[in-house]
XYZ file of C-alpha atoms in Angstrom:
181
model
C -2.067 10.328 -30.163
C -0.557 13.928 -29.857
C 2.879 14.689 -30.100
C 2.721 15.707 -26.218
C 0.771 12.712 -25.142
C 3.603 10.508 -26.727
C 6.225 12.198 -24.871
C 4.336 11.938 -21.629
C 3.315 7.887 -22.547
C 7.501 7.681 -23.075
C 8.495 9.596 -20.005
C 6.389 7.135 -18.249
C 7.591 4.000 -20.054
C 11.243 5.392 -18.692
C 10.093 4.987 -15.006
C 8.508 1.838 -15.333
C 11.666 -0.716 -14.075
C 11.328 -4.603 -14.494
C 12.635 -6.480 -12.100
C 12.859 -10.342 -13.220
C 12.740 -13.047 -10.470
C 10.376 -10.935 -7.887
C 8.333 -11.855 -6.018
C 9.269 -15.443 -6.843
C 11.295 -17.107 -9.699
C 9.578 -16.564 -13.258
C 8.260 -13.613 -12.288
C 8.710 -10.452 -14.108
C 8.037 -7.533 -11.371
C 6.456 -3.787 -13.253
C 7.826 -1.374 -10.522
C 6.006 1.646 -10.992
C 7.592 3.655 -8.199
C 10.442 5.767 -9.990
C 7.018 7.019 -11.575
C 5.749 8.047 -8.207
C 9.421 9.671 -7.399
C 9.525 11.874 -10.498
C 6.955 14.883 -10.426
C 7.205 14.924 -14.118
C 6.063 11.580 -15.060
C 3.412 11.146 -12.283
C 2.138 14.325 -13.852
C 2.318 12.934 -16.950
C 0.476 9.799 -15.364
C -2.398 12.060 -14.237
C -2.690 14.129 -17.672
C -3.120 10.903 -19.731
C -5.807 9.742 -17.283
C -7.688 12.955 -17.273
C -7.257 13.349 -21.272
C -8.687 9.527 -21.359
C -11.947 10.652 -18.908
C -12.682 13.663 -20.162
C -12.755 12.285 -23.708
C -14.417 9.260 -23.027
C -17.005 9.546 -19.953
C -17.728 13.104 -19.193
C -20.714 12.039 -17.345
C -18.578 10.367 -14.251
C -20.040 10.798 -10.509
C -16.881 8.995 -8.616
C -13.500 7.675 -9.065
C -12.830 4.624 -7.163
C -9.337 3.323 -6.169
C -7.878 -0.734 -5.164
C -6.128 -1.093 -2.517
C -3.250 0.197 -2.083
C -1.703 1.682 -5.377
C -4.966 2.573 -6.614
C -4.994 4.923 -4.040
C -1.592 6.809 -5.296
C -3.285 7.770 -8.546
C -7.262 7.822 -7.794
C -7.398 10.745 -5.717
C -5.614 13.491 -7.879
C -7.230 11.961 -10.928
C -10.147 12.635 -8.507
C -9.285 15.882 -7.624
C -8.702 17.239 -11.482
C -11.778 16.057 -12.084
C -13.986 17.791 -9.450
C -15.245 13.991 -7.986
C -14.753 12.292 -4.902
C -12.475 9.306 -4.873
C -14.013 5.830 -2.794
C -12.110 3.432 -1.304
C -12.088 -0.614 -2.508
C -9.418 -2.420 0.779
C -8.893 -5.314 1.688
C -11.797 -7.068 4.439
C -11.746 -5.494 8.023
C -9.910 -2.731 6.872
C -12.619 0.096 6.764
C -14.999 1.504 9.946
C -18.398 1.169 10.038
C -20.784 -0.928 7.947
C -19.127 -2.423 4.642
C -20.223 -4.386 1.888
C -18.001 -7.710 0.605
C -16.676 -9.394 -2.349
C -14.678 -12.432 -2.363
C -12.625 -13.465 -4.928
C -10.255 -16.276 -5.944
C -6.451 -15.756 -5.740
C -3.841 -18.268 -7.577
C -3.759 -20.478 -4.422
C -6.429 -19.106 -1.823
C -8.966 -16.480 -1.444
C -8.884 -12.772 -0.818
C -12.247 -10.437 0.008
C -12.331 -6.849 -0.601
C -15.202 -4.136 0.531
C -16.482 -0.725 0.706
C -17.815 1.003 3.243
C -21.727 0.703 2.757
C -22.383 4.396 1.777
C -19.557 4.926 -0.609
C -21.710 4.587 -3.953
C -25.213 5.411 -4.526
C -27.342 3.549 -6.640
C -27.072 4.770 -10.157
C -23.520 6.696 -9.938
C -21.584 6.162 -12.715
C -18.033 5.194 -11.337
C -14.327 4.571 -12.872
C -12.355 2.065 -11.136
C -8.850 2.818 -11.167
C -5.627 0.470 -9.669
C -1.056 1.096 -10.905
C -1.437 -2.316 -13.088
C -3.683 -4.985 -14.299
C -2.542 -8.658 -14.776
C -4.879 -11.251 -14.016
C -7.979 -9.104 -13.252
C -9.152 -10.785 -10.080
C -9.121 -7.658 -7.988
C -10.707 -5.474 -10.507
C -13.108 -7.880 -10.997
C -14.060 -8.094 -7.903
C -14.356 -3.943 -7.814
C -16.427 -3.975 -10.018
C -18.561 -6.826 -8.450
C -18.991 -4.342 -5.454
C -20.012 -1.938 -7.512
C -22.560 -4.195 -9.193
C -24.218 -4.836 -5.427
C -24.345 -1.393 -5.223
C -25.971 -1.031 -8.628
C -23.474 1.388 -9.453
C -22.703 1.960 -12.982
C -19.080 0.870 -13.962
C -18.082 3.029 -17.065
C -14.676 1.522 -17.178
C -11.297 0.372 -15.583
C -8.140 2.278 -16.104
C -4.617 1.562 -14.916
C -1.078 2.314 -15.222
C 0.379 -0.838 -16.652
C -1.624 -3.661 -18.383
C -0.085 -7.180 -18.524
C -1.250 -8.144 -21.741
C 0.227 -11.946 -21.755
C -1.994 -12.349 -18.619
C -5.534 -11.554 -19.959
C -7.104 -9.412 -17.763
C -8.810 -7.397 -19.266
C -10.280 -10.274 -21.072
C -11.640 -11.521 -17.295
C -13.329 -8.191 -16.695
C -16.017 -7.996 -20.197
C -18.207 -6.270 -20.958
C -15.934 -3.456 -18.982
C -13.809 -1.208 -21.233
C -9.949 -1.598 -19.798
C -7.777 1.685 -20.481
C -3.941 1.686 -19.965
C -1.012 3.601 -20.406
C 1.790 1.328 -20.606
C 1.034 -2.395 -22.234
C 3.989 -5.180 -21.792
């Protein structure tokens, strides 16, 4: 990696906090939001993403975002790259006609959904969400995206979980992050 892509990939790693015990005992908590409070390093944040795309899928129609922090970074990722940005919420969250996904969740289940004209058959899309740890969210993004038959080049996030194997969960789709732990 460049020189300056180091310093950016430590000026993140600086506003990254841990916070043990939250949400619940045994739990280490990534906080990503000093990031989102310092220009500099959610600059950074967007340079390393754009450096990633533009080196590894110049051929990408759409950026699409998870609910919610997907949506801090997806849109001026979106926006540097001259694409529109889509929208993956939570069920009954979006207007109009949508299309589902339900997933499993440690203890229940969770749906998330598009609206029905977000993605066109054949767009090549990069899914995008702050941090990856078990991969049932992303998963199901890119099981949307799969009704859709919408191409999924990739996922990318801020902070990947490594102990937790998500990336594992989503094969055959490439999983690019910033910040491992």
């Amino acid at each position: 990696m460049a020189e300056d892509s180091e310093s950016k990939l430590q000026l993140i790693q600086r506003h990254i906090r841990a916070f043990p015990d939250f949400p619940k005992k045994g739990i280490l908590f990534r906080d990503i939001c000093p990031i989102l409070k310092n220009p500099a390093s959610l600059t950074a944040v967007i340079d390393l993403l754009e450096e990633h795309v533009r080196k590894n899928h110049p051929r990408v129609d759409v950026i699409v975002g998870l609910d919610a922090r997907g949506f801090l970074f997806g849109p001026p990722l979106a926006l540097r790259l001259g694409l529109g940005f889509i929208l993956v919420r939570k069920k009954g969250k979006l207007p109009g006609a949508t299309v589902s996904v339900s997933y499993e969740l440690e203890y229940s289940k969770a749906e998330v959904e598009i609206q029905e004209d977000a993605v066109a058959a054949g767009q090549r899309v990069l899914i995008i969400d702050d941090l990856l740890a078990t991969g049932g969210t992303m998963l199901a993004a890119c099981e949307l995206m799969r009704k859709r038959q919408a191409e999924v080049l990739g996922c990318m996030v801020v902070v990947e979980l490594r102990d937790l194997n998500g990336a594992d969960r989503l094969k055959p789709h490439q999983v690019f992050s910033l910040v491992q732990y």
